[in-house]
PDB file of C-alpha atoms in Angstrom:
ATOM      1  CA  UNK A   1     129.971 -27.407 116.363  1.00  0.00           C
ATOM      2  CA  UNK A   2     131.292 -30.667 115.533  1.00  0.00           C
ATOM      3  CA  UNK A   3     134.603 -32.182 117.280  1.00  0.00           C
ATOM      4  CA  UNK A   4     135.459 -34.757 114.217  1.00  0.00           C
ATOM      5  CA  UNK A   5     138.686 -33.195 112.858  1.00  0.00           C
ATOM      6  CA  UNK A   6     138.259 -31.314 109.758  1.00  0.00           C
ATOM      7  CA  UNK A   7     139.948 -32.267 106.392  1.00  0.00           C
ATOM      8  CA  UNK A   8     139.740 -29.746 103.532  1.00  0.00           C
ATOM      9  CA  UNK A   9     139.684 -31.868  99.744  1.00  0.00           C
ATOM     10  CA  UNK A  10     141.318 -29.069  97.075  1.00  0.00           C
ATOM     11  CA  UNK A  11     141.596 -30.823  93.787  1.00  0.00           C
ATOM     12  CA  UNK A  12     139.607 -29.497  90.341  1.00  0.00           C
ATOM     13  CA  UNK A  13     138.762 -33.408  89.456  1.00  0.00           C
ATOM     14  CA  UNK A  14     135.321 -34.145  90.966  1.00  0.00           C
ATOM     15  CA  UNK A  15     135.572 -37.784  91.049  1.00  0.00           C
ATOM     16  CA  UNK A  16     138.754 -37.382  93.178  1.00  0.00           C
ATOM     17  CA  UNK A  17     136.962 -35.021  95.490  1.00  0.00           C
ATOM     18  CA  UNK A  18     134.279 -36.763  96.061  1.00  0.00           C
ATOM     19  CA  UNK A  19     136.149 -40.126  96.389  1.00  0.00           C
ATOM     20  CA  UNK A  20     138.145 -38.586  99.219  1.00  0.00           C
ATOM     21  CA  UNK A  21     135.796 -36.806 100.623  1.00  0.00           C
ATOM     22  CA  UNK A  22     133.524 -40.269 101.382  1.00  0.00           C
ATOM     23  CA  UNK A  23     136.172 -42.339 102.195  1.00  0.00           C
ATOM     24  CA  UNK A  24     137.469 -39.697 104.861  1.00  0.00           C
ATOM     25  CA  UNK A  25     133.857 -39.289 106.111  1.00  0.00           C
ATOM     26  CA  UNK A  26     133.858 -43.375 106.109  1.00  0.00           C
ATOM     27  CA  UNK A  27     136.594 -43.375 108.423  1.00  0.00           C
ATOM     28  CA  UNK A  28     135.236 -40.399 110.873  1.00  0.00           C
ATOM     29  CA  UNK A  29     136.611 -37.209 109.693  1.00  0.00           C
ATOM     30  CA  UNK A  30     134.526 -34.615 108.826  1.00  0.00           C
ATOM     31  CA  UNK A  31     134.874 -33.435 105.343  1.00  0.00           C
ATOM     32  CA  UNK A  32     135.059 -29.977 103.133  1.00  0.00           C
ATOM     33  CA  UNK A  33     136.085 -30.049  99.290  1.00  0.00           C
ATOM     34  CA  UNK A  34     136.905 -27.082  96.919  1.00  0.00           C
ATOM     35  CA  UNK A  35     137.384 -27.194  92.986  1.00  0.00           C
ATOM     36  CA  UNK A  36     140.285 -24.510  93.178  1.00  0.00           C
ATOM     37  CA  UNK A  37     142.479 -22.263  95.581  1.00  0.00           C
ATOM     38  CA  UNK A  38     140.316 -19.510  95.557  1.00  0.00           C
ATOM     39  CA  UNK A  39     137.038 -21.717  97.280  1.00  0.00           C
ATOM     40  CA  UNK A  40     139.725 -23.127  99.561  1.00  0.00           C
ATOM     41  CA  UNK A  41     141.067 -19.852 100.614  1.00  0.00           C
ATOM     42  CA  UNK A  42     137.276 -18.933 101.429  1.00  0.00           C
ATOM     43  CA  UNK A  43     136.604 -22.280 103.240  1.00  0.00           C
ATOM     44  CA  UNK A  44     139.807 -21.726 105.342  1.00  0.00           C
ATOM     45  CA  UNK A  45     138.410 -18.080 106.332  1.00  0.00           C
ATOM     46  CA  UNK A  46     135.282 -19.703 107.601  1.00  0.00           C
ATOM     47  CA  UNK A  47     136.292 -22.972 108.841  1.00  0.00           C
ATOM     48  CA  UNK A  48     138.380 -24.820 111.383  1.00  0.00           C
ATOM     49  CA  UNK A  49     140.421 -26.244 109.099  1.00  0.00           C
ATOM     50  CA  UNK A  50     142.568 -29.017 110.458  1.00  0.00           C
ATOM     51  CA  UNK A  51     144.579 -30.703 107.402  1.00  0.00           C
ATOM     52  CA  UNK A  52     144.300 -29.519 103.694  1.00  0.00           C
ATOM     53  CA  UNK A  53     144.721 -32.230 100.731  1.00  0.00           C
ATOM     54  CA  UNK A  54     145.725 -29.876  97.900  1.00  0.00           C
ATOM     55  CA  UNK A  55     146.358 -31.271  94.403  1.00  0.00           C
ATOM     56  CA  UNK A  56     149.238 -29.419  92.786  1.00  0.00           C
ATOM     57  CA  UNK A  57     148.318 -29.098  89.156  1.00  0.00           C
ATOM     58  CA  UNK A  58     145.143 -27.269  89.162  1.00  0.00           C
ATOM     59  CA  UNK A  59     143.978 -24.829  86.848  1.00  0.00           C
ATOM     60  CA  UNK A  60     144.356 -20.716  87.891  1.00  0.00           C
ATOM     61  CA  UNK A  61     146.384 -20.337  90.691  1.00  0.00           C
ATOM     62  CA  UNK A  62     147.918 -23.909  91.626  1.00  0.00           C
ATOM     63  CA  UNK A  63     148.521 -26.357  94.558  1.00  0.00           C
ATOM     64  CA  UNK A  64     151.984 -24.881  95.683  1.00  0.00           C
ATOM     65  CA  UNK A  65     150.649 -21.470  95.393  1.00  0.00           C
ATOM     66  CA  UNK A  66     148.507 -22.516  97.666  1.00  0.00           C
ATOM     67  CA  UNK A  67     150.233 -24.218 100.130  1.00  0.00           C
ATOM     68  CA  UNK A  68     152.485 -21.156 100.084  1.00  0.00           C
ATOM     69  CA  UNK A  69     149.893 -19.254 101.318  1.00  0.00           C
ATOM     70  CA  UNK A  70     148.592 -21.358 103.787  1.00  0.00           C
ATOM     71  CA  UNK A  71     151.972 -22.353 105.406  1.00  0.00           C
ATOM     72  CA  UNK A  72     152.651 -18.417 105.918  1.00  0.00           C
ATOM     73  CA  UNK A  73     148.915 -17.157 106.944  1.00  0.00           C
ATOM     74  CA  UNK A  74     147.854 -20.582 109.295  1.00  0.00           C
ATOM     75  CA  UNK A  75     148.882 -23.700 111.474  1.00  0.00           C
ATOM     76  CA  UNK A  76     147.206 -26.580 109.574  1.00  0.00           C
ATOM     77  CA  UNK A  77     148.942 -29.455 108.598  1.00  0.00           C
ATOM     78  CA  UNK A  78     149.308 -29.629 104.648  1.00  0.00           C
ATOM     79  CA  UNK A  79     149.712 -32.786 101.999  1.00  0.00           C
ATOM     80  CA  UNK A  80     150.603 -32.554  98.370  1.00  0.00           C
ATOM     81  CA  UNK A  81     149.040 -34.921  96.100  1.00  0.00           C
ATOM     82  CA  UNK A  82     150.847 -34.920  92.802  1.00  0.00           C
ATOM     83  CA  UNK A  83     150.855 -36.980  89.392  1.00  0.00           C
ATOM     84  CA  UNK A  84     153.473 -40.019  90.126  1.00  0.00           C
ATOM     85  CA  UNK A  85     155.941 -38.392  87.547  1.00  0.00           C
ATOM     86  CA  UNK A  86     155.819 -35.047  88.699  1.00  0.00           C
ATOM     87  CA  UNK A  87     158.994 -35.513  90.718  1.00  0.00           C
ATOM     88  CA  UNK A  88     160.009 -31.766  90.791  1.00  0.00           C
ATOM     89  CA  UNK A  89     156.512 -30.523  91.674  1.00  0.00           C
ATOM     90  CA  UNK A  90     157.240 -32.978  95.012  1.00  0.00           C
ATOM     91  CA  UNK A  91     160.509 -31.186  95.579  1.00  0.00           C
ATOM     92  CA  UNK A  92     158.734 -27.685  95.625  1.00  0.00           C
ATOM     93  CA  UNK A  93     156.140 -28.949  97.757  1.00  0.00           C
ATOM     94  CA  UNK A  94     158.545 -30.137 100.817  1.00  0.00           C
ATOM     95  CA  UNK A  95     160.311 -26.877 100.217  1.00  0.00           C
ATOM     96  CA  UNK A  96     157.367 -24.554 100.500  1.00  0.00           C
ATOM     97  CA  UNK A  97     156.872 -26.586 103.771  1.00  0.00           C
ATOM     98  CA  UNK A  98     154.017 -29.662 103.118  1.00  0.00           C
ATOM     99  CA  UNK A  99     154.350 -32.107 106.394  1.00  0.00           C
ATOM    100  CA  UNK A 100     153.639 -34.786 103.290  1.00  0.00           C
ATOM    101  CA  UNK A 101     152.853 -35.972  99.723  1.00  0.00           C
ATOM    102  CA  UNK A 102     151.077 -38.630  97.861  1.00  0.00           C
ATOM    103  CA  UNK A 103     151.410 -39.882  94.401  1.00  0.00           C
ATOM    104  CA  UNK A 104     148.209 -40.445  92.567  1.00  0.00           C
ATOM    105  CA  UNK A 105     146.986 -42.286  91.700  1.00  0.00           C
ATOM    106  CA  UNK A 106     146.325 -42.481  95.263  1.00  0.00           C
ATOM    107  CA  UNK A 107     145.472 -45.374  97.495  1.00  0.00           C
ATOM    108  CA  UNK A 108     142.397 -44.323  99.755  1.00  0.00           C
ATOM    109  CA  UNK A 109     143.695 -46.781 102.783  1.00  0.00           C
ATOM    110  CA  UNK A 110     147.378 -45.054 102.098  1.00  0.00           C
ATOM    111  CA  UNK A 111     145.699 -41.782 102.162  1.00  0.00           C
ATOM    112  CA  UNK A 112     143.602 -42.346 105.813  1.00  0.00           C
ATOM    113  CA  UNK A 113     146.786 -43.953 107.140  1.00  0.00           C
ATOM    114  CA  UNK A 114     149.408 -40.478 105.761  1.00  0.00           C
ATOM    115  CA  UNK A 115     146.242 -38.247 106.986  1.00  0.00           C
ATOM    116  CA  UNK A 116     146.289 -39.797 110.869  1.00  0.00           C
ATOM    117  CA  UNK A 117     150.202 -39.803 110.908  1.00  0.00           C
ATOM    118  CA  UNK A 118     150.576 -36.262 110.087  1.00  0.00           C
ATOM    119  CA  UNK A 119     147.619 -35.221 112.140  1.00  0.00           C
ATOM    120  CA  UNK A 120     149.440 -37.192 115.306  1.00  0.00           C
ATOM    121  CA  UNK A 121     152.357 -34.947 114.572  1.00  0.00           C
ATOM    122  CA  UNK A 122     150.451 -31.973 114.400  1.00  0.00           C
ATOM    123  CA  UNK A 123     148.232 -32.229 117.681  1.00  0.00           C
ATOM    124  CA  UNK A 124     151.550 -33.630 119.121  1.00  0.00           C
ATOM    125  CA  UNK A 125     152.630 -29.918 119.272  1.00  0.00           C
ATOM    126  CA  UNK A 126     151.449 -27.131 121.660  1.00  0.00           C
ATOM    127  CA  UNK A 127     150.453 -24.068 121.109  1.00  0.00           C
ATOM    128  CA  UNK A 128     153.268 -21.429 120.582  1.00  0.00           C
ATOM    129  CA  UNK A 129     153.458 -18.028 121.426  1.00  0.00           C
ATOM    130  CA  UNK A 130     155.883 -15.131 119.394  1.00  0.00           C
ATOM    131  CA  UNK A 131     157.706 -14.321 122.751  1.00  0.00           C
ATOM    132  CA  UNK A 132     161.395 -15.235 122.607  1.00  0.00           C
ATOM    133  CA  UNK A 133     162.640 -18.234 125.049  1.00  0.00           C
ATOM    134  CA  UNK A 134     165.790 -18.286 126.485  1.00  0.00           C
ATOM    135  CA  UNK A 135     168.180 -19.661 123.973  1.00  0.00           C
ATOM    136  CA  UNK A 136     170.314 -21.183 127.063  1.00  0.00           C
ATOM    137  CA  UNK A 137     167.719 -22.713 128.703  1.00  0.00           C
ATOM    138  CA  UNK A 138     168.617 -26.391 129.856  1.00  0.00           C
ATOM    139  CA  UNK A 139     165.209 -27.556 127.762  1.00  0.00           C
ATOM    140  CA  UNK A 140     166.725 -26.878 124.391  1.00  0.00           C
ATOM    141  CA  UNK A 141     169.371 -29.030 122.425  1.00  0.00           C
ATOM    142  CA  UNK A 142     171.579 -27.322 120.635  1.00  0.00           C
ATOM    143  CA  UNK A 143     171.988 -27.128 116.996  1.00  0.00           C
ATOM    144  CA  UNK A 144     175.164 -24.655 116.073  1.00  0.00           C
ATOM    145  CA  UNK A 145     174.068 -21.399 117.253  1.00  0.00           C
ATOM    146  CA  UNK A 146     170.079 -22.692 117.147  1.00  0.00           C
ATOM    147  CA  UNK A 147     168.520 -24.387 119.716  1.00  0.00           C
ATOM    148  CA  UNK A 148     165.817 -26.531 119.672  1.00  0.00           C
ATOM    149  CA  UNK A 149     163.114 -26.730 122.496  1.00  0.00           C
ATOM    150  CA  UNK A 150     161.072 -29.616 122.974  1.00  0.00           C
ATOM    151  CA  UNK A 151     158.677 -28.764 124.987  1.00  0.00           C
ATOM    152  CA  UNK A 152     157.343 -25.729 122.921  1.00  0.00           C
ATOM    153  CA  UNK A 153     158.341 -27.384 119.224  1.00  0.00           C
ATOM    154  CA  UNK A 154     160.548 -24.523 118.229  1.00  0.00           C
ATOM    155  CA  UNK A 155     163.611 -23.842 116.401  1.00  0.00           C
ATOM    156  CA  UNK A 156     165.360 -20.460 118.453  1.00  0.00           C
ATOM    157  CA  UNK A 157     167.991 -18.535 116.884  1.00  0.00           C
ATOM    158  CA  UNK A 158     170.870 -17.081 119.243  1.00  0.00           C
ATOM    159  CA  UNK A 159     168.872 -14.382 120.401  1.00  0.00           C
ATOM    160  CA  UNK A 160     165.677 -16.798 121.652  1.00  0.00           C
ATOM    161  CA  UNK A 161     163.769 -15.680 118.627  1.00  0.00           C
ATOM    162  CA  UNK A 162     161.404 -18.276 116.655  1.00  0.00           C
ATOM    163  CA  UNK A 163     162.826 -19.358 113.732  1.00  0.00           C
ATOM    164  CA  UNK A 164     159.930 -20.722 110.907  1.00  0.00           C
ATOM    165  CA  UNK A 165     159.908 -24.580 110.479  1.00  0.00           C
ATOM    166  CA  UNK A 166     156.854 -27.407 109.757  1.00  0.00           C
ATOM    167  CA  UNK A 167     155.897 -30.030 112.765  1.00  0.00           C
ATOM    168  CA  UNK A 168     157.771 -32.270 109.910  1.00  0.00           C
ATOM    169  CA  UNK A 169     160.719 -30.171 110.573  1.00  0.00           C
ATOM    170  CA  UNK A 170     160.487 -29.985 114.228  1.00  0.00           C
ATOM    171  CA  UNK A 171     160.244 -33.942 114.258  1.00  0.00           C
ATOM    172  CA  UNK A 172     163.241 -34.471 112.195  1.00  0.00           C
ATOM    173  CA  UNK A 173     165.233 -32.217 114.591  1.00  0.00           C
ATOM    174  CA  UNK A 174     163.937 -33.909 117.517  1.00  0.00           C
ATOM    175  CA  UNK A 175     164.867 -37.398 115.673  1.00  0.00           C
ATOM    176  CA  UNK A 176     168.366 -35.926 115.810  1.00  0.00           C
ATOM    177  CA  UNK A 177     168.207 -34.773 118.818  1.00  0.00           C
ATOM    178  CA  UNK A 178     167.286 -38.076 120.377  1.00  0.00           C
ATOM    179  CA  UNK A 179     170.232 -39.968 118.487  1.00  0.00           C
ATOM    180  CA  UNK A 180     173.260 -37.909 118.391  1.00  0.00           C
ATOM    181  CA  UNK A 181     176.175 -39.375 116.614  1.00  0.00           C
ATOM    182  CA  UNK A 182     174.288 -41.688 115.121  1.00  0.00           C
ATOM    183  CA  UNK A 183     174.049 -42.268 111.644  1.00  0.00           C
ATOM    184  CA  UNK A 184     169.890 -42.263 110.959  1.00  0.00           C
ATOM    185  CA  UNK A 185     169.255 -43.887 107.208  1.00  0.00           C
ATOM    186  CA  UNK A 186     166.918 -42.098 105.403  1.00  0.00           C
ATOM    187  CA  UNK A 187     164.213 -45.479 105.782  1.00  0.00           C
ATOM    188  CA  UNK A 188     164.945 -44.820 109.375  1.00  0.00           C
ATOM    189  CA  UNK A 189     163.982 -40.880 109.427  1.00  0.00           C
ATOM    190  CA  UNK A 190     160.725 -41.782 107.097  1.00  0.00           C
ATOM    191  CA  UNK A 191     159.963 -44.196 109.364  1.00  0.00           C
ATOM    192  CA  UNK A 192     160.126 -42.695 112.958  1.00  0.00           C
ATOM    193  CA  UNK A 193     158.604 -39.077 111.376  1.00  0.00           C
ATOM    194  CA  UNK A 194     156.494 -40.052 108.623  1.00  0.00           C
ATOM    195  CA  UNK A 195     155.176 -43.951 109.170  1.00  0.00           C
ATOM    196  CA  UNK A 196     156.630 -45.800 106.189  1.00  0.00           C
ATOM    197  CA  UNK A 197     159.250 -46.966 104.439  1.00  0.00           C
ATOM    198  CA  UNK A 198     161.853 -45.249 102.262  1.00  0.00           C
ATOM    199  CA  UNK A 199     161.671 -45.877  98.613  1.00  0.00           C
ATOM    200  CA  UNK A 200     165.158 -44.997  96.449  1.00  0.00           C
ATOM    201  CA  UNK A 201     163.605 -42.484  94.469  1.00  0.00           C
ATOM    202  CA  UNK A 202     161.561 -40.678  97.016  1.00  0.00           C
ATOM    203  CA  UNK A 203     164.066 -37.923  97.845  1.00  0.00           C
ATOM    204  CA  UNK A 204     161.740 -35.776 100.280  1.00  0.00           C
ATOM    205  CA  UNK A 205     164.077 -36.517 103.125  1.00  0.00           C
ATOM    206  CA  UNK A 206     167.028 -35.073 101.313  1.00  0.00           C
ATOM    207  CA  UNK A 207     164.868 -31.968 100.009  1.00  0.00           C
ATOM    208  CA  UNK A 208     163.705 -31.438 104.008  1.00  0.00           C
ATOM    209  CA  UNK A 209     167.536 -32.081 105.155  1.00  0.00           C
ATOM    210  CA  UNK A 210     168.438 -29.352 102.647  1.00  0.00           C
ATOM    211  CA  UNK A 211     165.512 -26.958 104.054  1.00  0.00           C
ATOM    212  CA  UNK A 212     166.567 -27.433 107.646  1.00  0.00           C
ATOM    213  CA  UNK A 213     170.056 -26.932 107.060  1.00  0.00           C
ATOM    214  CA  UNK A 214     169.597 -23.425 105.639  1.00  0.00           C
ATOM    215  CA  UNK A 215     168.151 -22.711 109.205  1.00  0.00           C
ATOM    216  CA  UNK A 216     170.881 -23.972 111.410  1.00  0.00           C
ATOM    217  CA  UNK A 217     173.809 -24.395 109.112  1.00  0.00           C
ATOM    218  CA  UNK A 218     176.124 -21.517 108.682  1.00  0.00           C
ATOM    219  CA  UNK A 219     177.155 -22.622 105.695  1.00  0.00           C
ATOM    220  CA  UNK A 220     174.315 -24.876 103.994  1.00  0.00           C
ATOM    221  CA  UNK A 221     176.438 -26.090 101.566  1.00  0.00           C
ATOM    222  CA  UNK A 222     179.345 -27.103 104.088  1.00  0.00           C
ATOM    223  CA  UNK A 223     177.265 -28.878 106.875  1.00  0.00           C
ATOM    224  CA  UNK A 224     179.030 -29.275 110.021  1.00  0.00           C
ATOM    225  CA  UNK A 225     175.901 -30.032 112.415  1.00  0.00           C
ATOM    226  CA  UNK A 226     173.835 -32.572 110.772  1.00  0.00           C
ATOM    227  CA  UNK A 227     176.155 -34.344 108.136  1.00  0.00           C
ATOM    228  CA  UNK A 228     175.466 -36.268 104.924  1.00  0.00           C
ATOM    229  CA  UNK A 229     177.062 -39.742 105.380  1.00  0.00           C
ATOM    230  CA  UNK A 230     177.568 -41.413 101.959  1.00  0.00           C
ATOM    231  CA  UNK A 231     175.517 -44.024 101.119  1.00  0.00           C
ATOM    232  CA  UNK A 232     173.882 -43.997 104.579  1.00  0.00           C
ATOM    233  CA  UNK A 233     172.274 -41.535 106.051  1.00  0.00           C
ATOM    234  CA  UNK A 234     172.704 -38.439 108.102  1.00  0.00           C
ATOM    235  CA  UNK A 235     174.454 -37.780 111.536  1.00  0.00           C
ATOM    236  CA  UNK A 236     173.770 -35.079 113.914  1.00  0.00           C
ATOM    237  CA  UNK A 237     177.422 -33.917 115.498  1.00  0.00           C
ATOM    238  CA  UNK A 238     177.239 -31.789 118.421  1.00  0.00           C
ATOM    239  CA  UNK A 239     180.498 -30.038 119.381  1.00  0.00           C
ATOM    240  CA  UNK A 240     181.776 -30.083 122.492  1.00  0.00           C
ATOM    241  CA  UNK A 241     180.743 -26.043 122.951  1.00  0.00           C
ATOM    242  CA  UNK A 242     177.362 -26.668 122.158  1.00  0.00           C
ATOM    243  CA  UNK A 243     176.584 -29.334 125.033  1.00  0.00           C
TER     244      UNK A 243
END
């Protein structure tokens, strides 16, 4: 069985597969491609998948479907590639939970380097369990009544229960965590969880603030824990009763 990490190619262009699929094998991954979700779903059954490249306007059943399914049946890292102008297909794709996305048509050095940044994230995190952790425990920071623990990379509720969030997630929290009261730009968040710049219309961080305040907020639309600061950024605000 091979060690080389394992990169699954889902798009129904061939010449996009197959370009992919070299240039990843070029630069030592090992490489799997499927025309559609269904010959993905069966390569994920009978491989170690580590990372899946899904295109999101395929024919049948399409790329968010997809990652949709993956994101609620396994633990491997997921990036959206989408047509440049497909802006809202990008939004759906951060909030069905991709780590990433790339606009075609797509850069093969841009797509090694996003591929090895969200892979770092991903093996950055340990192996989690179901069993609840002590929501009080010194380990976790808090977020309102969530905590968030570090050492295992997950978001507990009040009662020490897992709450469902992406290694993207988990590294904007941290982010936070690691800076509060400060004001974090969005170029700074892309930077320090993503590896590159922010462009003014790339508005995944403010579709993955949105997601991530439905968890912890307790009233999304009124955020009190991590605030929107206008025309700057975002700020994480502990209270005094959650330190």
């Amino acid at each position: 069985m091979s060690d080389k990490i394992h990169i699954l190619v889902v798009d129904d262009e061939p010449d996009i597969r197959e370009s992919f699929q070299e240039y990843l094998e070029i630069n030592g991954y090992r490489a799997s491609s499927a025309d559609g979700a269904a010959e993905a779903r069966r390569l994920v059954d009978e491989h170690d998948i580590d990372l899946a490249l899904l295109d999101i306007s395929m024919p049948g059943e399409d790329g968010l479907s997809l990652a949709r399914y993956l994101r609620e049946h396994t633990d491997l890292a997921i990036i959206m590639v989408a047509s440049a102008g497909d802006v809202m297909d990008r939004v759906i794709g951060i909030e069905v939970g991709a780590d990433d996305y790339l606009a075609k048509p797509v850069d093969l050095r841009e797509l090694v380097a996003r591929v090895a940044a969200v892979l770092r994230w991903k093996h950055a995190a340990p192996t989690t369990t179901s069993a609840p952790i002590d929501a009080h425990d010194g380990a976790t920071i808090p977020f309102g009544q969530c905590r968030l623990d570090i050492e295992s990379h997950r978001l507990l509720d009040g009662n020490g229960e897992s709450i469902s969030i992406t290694e993207m997630d988990f590294q904007v929290l941290k982010l936070f965590a690691e800076n509060p009261g400060r004001t974090l730009s969005r170029d700074q968040i892309l930077q320090a969880t993503r590896g590159r710049d922010w462009d003014p219309a790339d508005r995944s961080v403010d579709i993955q603030m949105g997601r991530i305040r439905r968890k912890i907020e307790p009233d999304p639309k009124k955020p009190t824990i991590i605030k929107t600061v206008h025309s700057r950024g975002y700020v994480y605000s502990p209270t005094d009763d959650q330190e």
